Amino acid sequence: MKLESFWAWMPITNVSLAIREVLKGTLGAGSLAVVMLSTLLAAGMLIQVCVRLCRAERVLFRR
């Protein structure tokens, strides 16, 4: 499996493929930018979900 445009946007897979490309010395700046952007977008969306869940009282004060 190579770090191509499709796999570069998959949040977990892209990091492992990027690490492999770094170790081989073949990672380009564009690919690295796509990997970082997609990872930051995924992290931002997951943080928003966590904030919404924590704002709901039924999650915090579950019996």
mmCIF file of C-alpha atoms in Angstrom:
data_model
loop_
_atom_site.group_PDB
_atom_site.id
_atom_site.type_symbol
_atom_site.label_atom_id
_atom_site.label_comp_id
_atom_site.label_asym_id
_atom_site.label_seq_id
_atom_site.Cartn_x
_atom_site.Cartn_y
_atom_site.Cartn_z
ATOM 1 C CA MET A 1 0.000 0.000 0.000
ATOM 2 C CA LYS A 2 1.381 3.423 -0.935
ATOM 3 C CA LEU A 3 0.588 6.891 0.354
ATOM 4 C CA GLU A 4 -1.574 8.046 -2.542
ATOM 5 C CA SER A 5 -4.261 10.710 -2.657
ATOM 6 C CA PHE A 6 -7.057 8.402 -1.417
ATOM 7 C CA TRP A 7 -5.076 6.962 1.489
ATOM 8 C CA ALA A 8 -3.611 10.348 2.396
ATOM 9 C CA TRP A 9 -7.091 11.485 3.504
ATOM 10 C CA MET A 10 -7.800 8.435 5.734
ATOM 11 C CA PRO A 11 -7.042 9.656 9.280
ATOM 12 C CA ILE A 12 -5.374 6.628 10.873
ATOM 13 C CA THR A 13 -4.018 4.881 7.812
ATOM 14 C CA ASN A 14 -2.350 8.008 6.484
ATOM 15 C CA VAL A 15 -0.147 8.442 9.550
ATOM 16 C CA SER A 16 1.181 4.896 9.403
ATOM 17 C CA LEU A 17 1.836 5.184 5.665
ATOM 18 C CA ALA A 18 3.506 8.570 6.155
ATOM 19 C CA ILE A 19 5.804 7.125 8.830
ATOM 20 C CA ARG A 20 6.769 4.345 6.444
ATOM 21 C CA GLU A 21 7.474 6.885 3.683
ATOM 22 C CA VAL A 22 9.600 8.970 6.080
ATOM 23 C CA LEU A 23 11.642 5.916 7.033
ATOM 24 C CA LYS A 24 12.199 5.136 3.350
ATOM 25 C CA GLY A 25 13.006 8.794 2.647
ATOM 26 C CA THR A 26 10.367 9.204 -0.054
ATOM 27 C CA LEU A 27 7.764 11.425 1.620
ATOM 28 C CA GLY A 28 7.065 14.637 -0.286
ATOM 29 C CA ALA A 29 6.031 17.945 1.219
ATOM 30 C CA GLY A 30 2.621 17.831 -0.471
ATOM 31 C CA SER A 31 1.817 14.414 0.917
ATOM 32 C CA LEU A 32 2.912 15.481 4.374
ATOM 33 C CA ALA A 33 0.657 18.548 4.174
ATOM 34 C CA VAL A 34 -2.354 16.428 3.175
ATOM 35 C CA VAL A 35 -1.681 13.950 5.994
ATOM 36 C CA MET A 36 -1.412 16.717 8.577
ATOM 37 C CA LEU A 37 -4.485 18.561 7.273
ATOM 38 C CA SER A 38 -6.687 15.469 7.280
ATOM 39 C CA THR A 39 -5.495 14.482 10.754
ATOM 40 C CA LEU A 40 -6.168 17.980 12.104
ATOM 41 C CA LEU A 41 -9.647 18.020 10.528
ATOM 42 C CA ALA A 42 -10.492 14.631 12.042
ATOM 43 C CA ALA A 43 -9.191 15.726 15.450
ATOM 44 C CA GLY A 44 -11.217 18.949 15.273
ATOM 45 C CA MET A 45 -14.410 17.096 14.424
ATOM 46 C CA LEU A 46 -13.878 14.572 17.233
ATOM 47 C CA ILE A 47 -13.209 17.359 19.744
ATOM 48 C CA GLN A 48 -16.470 19.029 18.696
ATOM 49 C CA VAL A 49 -18.330 15.768 19.296
ATOM 50 C CA CYS A 50 -16.752 15.432 22.742
ATOM 51 C CA VAL A 51 -17.660 19.013 23.660
ATOM 52 C CA ARG A 52 -21.273 18.482 22.585
ATOM 53 C CA LEU A 53 -21.505 15.276 24.601
ATOM 54 C CA CYS A 54 -20.011 16.870 27.706
ATOM 55 C CA ARG A 55 -22.403 19.819 27.496
ATOM 56 C CA ALA A 56 -25.378 17.478 27.698
ATOM 57 C CA GLU A 57 -26.297 17.011 31.357
ATOM 58 C CA ARG A 58 -27.628 13.535 30.757
ATOM 59 C CA VAL A 59 -24.111 12.384 29.904
ATOM 60 C CA LEU A 60 -22.512 14.010 32.930
ATOM 61 C CA PHE A 61 -25.131 13.058 35.508
ATOM 62 C CA ARG A 62 -26.070 9.586 34.365
ATOM 63 C CA ARG A 63 -27.650 7.404 37.057
#
